[in-house]
Coordinates of C-alpha atoms and ligand atoms in Angstrom, one line a residue:
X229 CA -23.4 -66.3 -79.4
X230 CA -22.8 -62.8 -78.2
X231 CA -19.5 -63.9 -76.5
X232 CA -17.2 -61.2 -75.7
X233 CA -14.2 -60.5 -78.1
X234 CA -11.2 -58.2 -78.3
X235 CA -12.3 -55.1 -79.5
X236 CA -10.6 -52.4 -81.1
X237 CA -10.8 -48.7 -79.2
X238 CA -10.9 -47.0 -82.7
X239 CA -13.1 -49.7 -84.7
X240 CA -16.6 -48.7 -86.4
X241 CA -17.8 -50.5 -82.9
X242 CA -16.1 -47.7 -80.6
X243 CA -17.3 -45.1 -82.9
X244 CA -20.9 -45.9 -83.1
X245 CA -21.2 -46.4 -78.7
X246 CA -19.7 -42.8 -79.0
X247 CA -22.7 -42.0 -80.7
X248 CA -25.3 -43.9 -79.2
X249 CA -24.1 -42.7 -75.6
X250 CA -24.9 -39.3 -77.3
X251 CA -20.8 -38.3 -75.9
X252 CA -20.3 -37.3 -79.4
X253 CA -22.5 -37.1 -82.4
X254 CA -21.0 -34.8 -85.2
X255 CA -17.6 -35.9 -87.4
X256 CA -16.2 -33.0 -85.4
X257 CA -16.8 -34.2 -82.0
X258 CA -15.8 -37.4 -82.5
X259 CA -12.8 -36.4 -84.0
X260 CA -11.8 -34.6 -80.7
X261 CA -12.8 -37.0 -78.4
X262 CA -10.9 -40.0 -80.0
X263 CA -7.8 -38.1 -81.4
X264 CA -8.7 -39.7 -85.1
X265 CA -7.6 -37.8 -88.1
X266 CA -10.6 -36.4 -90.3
X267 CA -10.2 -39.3 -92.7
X268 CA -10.1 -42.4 -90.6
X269 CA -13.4 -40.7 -89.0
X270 CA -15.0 -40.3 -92.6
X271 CA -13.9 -44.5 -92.9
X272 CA -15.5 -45.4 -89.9
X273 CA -18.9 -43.3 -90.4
X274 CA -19.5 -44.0 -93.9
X275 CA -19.2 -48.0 -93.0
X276 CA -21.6 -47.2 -90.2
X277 CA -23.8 -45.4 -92.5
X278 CA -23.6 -47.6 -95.6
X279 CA -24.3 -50.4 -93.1
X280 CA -27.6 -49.2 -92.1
X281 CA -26.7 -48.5 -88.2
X282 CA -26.8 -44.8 -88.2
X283 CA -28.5 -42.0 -90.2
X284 CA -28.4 -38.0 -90.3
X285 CA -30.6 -37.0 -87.4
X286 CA -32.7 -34.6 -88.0
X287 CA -32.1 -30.4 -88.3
X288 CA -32.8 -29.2 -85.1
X289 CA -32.8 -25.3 -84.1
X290 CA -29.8 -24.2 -82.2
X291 CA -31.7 -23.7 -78.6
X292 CA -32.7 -27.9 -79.5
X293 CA -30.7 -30.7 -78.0
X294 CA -28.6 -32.5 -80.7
X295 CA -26.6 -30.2 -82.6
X296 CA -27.4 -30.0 -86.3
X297 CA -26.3 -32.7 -88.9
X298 CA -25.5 -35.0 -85.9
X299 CA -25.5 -38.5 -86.4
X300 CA -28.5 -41.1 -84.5
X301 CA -28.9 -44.6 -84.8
X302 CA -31.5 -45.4 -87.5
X303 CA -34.8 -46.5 -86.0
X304 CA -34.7 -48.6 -89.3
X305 CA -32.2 -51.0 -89.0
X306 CA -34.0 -53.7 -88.1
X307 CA -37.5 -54.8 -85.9
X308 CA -37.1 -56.1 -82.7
X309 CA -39.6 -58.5 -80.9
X310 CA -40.2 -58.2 -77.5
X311 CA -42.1 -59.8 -74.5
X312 CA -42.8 -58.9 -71.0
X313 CA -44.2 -62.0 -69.5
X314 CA -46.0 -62.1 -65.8
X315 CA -47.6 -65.0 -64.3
X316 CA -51.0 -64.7 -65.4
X317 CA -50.1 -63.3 -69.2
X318 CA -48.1 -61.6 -71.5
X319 CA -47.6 -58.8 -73.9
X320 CA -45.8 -59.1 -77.1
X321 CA -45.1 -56.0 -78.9
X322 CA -43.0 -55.3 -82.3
X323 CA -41.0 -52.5 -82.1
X324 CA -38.5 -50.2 -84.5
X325 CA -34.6 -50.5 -83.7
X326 CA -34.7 -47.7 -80.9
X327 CA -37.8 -49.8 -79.2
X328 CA -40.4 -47.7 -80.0
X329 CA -43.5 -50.0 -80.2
X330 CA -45.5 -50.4 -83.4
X331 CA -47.8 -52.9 -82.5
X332 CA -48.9 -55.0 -79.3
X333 CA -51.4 -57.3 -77.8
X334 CA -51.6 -58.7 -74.6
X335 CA -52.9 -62.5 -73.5
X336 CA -54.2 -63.6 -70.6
X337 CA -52.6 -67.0 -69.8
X338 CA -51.0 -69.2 -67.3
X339 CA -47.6 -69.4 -67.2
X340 CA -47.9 -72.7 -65.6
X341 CA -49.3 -74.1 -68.8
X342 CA -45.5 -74.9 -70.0
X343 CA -42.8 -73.9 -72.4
X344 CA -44.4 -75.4 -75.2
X345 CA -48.3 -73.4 -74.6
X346 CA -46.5 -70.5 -73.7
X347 CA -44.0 -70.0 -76.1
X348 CA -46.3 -71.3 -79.0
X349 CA -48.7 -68.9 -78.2
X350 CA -45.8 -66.0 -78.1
X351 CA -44.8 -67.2 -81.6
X352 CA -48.0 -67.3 -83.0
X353 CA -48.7 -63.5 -82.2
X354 CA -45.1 -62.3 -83.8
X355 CA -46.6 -63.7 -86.7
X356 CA -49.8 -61.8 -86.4
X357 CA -47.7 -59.0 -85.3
X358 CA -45.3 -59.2 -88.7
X359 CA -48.2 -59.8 -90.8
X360 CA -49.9 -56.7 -89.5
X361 CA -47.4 -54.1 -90.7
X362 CA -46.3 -56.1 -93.5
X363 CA -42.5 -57.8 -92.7
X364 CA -41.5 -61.0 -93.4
X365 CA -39.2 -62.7 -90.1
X366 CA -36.4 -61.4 -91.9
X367 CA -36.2 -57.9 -91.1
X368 CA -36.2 -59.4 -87.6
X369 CA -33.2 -58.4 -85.8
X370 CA -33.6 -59.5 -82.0
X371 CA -35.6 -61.0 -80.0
X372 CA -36.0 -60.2 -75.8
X373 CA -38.3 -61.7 -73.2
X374 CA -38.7 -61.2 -69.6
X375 CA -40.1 -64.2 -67.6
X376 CA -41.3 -63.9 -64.1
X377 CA -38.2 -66.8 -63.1
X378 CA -34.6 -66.7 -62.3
X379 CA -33.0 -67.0 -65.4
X380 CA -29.4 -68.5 -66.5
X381 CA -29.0 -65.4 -68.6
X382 CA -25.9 -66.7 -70.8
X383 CA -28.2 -69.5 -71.9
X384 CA -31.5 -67.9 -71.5
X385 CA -32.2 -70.9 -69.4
X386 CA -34.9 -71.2 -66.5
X387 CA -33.5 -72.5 -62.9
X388 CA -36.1 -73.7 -60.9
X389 CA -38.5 -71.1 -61.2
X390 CA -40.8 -71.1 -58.1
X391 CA -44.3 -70.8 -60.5
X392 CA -43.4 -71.8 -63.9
X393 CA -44.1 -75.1 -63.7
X394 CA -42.6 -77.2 -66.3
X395 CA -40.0 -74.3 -67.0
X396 CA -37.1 -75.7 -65.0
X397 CA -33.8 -76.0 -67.0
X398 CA -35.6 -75.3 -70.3
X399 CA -33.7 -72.8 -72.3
X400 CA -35.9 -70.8 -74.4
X401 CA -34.0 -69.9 -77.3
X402 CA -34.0 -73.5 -78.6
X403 CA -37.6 -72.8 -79.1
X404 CA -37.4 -70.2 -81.3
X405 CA -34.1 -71.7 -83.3
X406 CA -35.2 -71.7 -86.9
X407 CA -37.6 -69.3 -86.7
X408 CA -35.7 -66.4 -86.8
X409 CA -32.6 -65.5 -87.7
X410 CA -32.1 -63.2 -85.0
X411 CA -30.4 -63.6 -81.3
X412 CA -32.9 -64.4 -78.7
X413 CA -32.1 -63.2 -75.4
X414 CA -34.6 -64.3 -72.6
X415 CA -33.8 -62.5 -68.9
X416 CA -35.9 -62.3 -65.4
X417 CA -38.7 -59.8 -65.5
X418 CA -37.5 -57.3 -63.0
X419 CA -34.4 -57.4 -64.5
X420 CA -35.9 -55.9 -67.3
X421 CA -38.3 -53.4 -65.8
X422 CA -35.2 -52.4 -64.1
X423 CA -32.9 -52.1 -67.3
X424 CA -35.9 -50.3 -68.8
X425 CA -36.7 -47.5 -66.0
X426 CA -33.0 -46.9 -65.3
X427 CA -32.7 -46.3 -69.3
X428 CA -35.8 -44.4 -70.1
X429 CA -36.8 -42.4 -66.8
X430 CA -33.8 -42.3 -64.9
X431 CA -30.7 -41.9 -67.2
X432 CA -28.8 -40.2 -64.9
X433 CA -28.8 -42.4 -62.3
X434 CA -26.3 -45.4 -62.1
X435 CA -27.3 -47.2 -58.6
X436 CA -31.0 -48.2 -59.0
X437 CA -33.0 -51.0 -57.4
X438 CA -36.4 -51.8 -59.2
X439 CA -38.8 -53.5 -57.1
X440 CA -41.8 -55.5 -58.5
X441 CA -44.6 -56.0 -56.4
X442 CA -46.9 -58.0 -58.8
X443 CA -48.4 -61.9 -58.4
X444 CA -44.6 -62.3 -56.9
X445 CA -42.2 -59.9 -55.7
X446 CA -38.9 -60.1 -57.1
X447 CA -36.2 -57.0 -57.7
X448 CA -34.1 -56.0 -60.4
X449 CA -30.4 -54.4 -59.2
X450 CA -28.5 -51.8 -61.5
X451 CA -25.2 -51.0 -60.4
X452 CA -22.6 -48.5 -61.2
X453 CA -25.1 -48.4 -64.2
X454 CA -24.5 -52.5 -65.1
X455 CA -28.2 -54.6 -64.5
X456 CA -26.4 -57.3 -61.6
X457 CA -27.7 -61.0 -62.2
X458 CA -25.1 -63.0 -60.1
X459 CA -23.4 -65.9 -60.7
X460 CA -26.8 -68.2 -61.9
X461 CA -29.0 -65.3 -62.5
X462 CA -30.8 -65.3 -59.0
X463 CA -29.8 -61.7 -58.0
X464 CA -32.4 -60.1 -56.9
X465 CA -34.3 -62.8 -55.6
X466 CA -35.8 -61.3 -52.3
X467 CA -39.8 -63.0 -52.4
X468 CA -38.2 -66.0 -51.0
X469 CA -36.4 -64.0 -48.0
X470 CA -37.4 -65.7 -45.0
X471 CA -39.5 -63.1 -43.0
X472 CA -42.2 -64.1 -41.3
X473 CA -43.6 -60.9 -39.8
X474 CA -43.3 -60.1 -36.1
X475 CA -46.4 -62.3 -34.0
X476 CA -46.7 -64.4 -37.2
X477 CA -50.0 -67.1 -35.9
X478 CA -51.2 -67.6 -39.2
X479 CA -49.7 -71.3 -39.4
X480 CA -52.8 -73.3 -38.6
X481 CA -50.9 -74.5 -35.2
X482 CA -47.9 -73.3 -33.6
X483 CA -46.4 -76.4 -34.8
X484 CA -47.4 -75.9 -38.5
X485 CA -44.7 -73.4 -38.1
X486 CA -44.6 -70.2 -40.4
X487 CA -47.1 -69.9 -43.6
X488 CA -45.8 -72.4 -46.3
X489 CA -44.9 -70.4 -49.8
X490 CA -45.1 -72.0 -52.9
X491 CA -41.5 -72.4 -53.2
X492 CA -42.0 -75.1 -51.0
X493 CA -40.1 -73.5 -48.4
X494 CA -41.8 -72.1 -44.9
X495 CA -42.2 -68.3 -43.9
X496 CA -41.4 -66.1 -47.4
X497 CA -41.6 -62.7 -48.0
X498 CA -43.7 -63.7 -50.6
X499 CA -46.0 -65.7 -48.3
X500 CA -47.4 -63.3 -46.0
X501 CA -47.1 -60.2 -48.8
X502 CA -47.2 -60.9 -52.6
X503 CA -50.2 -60.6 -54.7
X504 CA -51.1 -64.2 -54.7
X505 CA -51.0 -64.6 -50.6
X506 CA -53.4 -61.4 -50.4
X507 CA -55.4 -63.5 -53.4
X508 CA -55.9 -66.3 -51.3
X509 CA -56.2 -64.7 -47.9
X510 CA -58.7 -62.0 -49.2
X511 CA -60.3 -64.8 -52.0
X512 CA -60.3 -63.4 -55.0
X513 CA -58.5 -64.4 -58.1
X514 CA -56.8 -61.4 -59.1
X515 CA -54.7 -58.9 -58.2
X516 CA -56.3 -55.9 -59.8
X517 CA -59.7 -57.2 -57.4
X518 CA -57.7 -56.7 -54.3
X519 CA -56.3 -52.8 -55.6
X520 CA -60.2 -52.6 -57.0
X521 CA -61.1 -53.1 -53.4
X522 CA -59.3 -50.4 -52.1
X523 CA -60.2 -47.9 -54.6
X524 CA -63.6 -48.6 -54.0
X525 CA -62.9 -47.5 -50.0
X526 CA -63.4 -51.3 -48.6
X527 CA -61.1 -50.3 -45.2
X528 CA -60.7 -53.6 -44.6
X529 CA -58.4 -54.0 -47.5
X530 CA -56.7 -50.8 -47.1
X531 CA -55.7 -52.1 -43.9
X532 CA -54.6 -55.2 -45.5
X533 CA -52.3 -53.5 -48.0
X534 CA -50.5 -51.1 -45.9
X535 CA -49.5 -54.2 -43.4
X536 CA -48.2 -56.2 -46.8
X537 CA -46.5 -52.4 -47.9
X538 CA -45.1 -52.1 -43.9
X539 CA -43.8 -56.3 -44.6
X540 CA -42.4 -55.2 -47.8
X541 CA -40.8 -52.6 -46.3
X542 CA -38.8 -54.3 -43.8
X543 CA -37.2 -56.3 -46.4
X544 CA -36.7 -53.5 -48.9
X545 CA -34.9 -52.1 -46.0
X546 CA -32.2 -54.8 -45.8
X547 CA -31.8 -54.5 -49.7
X548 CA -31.3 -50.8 -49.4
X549 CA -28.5 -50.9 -46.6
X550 CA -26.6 -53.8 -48.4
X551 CA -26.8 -52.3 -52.3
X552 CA -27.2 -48.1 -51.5
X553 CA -29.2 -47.1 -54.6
X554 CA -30.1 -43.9 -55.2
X555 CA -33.4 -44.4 -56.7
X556 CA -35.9 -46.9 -55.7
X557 CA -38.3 -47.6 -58.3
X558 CA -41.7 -49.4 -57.5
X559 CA -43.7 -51.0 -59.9
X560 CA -46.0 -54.5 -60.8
X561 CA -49.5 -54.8 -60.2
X562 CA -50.2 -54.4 -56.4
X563 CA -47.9 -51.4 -56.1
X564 CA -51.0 -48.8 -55.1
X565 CA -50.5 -45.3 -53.8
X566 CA -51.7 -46.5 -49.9
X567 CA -49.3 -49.7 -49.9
X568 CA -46.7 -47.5 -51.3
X569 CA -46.6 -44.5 -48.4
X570 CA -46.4 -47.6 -45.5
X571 CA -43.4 -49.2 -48.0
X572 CA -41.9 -45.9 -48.0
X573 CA -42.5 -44.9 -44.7
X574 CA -40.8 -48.5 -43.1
X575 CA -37.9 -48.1 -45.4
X576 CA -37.1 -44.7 -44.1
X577 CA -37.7 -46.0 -40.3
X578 CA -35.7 -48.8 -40.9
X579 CA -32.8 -48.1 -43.0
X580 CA -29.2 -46.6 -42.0
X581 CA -29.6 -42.9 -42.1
X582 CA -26.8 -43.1 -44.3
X583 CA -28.4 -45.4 -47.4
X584 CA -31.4 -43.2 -47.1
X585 CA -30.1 -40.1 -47.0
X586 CA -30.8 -39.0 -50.4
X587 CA -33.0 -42.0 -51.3
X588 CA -36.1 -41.7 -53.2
X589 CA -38.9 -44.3 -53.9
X590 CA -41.0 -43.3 -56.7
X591 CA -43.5 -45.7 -58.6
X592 CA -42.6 -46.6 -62.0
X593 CA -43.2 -43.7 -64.5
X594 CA -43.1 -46.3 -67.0
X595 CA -46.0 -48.5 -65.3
X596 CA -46.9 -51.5 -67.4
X597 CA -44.2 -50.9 -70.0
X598 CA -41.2 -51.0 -68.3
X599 CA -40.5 -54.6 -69.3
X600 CA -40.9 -54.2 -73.0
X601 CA -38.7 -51.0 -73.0
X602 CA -35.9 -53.1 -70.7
X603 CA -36.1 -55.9 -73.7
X604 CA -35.5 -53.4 -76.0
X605 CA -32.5 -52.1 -74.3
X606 CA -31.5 -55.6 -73.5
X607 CA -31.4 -56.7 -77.5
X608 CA -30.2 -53.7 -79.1
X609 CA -27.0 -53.3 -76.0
X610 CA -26.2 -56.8 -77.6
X611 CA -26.4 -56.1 -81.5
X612 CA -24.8 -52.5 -80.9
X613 CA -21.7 -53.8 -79.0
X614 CA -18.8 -52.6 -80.5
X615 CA -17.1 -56.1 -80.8
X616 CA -20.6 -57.1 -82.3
X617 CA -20.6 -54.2 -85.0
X618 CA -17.1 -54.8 -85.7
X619 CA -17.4 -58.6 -86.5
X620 CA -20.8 -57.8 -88.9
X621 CA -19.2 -54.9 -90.7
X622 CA -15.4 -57.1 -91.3
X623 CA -17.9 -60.0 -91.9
X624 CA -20.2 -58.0 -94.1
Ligands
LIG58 ZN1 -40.8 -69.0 -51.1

């Protein structure tokens, strides 16, 4: 779909990602920093322009950050939709070319229902969403949603996700194939939170490891500024680790052996320290009543999240000496300010001085929306690839 081509170093493509990286925004700039003559410049730009990808951005005073008359891309190109899925629900949000949102709503509902419940139901409310600021599907440009799964990205295909029951092998673009005419590129949800906090709050930084501590616990890897998926898309995949804490007796006999996840497999991460072992352990249904707990002084539960935070630690430790990011960025539903300081505090105890040297952990300054913003980035790094603009303009 989106397959990589050769592309040309001077071409409309290369000219725009000048641009959108902000390295050079004016006809002069861009004349210096590619060594093209005034005219091919003016070629290039007025294609961009006339196809819709860039506008004049707007005067700003000379103390402001873009220089004046310097070119942005035009939030108007096209809508995007988006979806940041978790186990328990989703929201779906429409949003202008640069991913600013202009309408959402969030559903409660089971991932586990299937592809078909889910994805109906995710359909359904792009329609809603259309209808309510008055598009048709065809100013649709791109479409990008994170599922709480591993995820074959190339195909936007699930491989044997550990909750989505009735997901495995289904690739989720078929879904939507007739629907829109508009890419559809599905990816894991920490992936995205990852893409979408190293993009929006951490620009700067190229090494960044995004942790989700939600229902699961998964993490999203950036490196050298490039989101890392692996070879079948199960980077990252660290709830499954086998870690049974130190003095682990919780198996109902020594025998039973560590606690069972619902992998299938014995003594997770996720097991002992994810939102839906506290769940069960504490009895509740929901995250949020476990973190409701706490904030309501229950000690008992404060306890009981800064043992799951220490846990967490020890295996946020590994990942820390074996990738090195500079940033650490914490986020998902269970991530709470007391869990957090014993995370922190195990990772600092347990890492190579080293990897932790200049480390920081900070919580999400994105919260809830990191996923949406990472689907954003995700769709529009794919329709503003230069070998991508180069083939629409020459096709156009
Ligand atoms: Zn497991």
């Amino acid at each position: 779909m989106l397959a990589p081509l050769s592309t040309s170093p001077t071409g409309p493509g290369a000219i725009l990602t000048l641009v959108r990286s902000g390295q050079a925004v004016t006809r002069a700039g861009l004349m210096e920093i590619t060594g093209l003559s005034r005219s091919t410049i003016g070629q290039r730009l007025d294609q961009l322009l006339a196809a819709g990808y860039l506008i004049a951005g707007p005067v700003e005073s000379s103390t402001g950050g873009r220089p004046a008359g310097g070119l942005v891309i035009n939030p108007q190109f096209g809508l995007l939709l988006l979806v940041a899925a978790g186990a328990s629900g989703f929201t779906a949000a429409i949003a202008d070319f640069c991913g600013n949102v202009i309408e959402q709503r969030s559903v409660t509902m089971d991932i586990a229902r299937g592809p078909a419940a889910v994805l109906g139901r995710m359909q359904t409310i792009f329609r809603d969403l259309l209808n309510q600021i008055g598009h048709k599907p065809a100013g649709v440009k791109g479409i990008g949603i994170g599922l709480p799964g591993p995820v074959a990205f190339p195909e936007g295909q699930l491989v044997r996700p550990p909750i989505m029951t009735g997901w495995d092998g289904y690739r989720v673009p078929d879904f939507f194939a007739g629907q829109f005419d508009a890419p559809v590129l599905v990816d894991n949800d920490a992936n995205l939170m990852a893409l979408g906090e190293q993009q929006q709050s951490f620009p700067q930084v190229k090494d960044l490891l995004y942790l989700k501590l939600g229902t699961g616990i998964g993490v999203g890897l950036i490196m050298d500024g490039q989101l890392q998926r692996g070879a079948q898309g199960a980077a990252g995949n660290i709830g499954h680790w086998f870690m049974p804490p130190a003095g682990d007796t919780s198996g109902s006999s020594a025998a039973a052996g560590p606690r069972l996840c619902r992998c299938g497999n014995q003594g997770c991460l996720e097991a002992y320290s994810s939102g839906w072992a506290l769940c069960e352990e504490c009895g509740v249904t929901r995250v949020r009543d476990l973190t409701r707990r706490a904030a309501d002084g229950d000690m008992a539960m404060l306890a009981r999240l800064r043992a799951a935070g220490q846990h967490q630690g020890e295996a946020l430790a590994l990942a820390v000496n074996l990738t090195n990011p500079a940033v650490v960025v914490v986020g998902g539903s269970l991530a709470q300010d007391q869990l957090l300081a014993a995370l922190r505090e195990t990772v600092y105890r347990r890492s190579g001085s080293l990897a932790t040297r200049s480390l920081q952990i900070v919580a999400g300054p994105l919260g809830n929306d990191a996923g949406l913003h990472g689907a954003a980035h995700l769709v529009s790094d794919a329709l503003l690839a230069p070998h991508v603009v180069d083939r629409h303009l020459s096709a156009g």
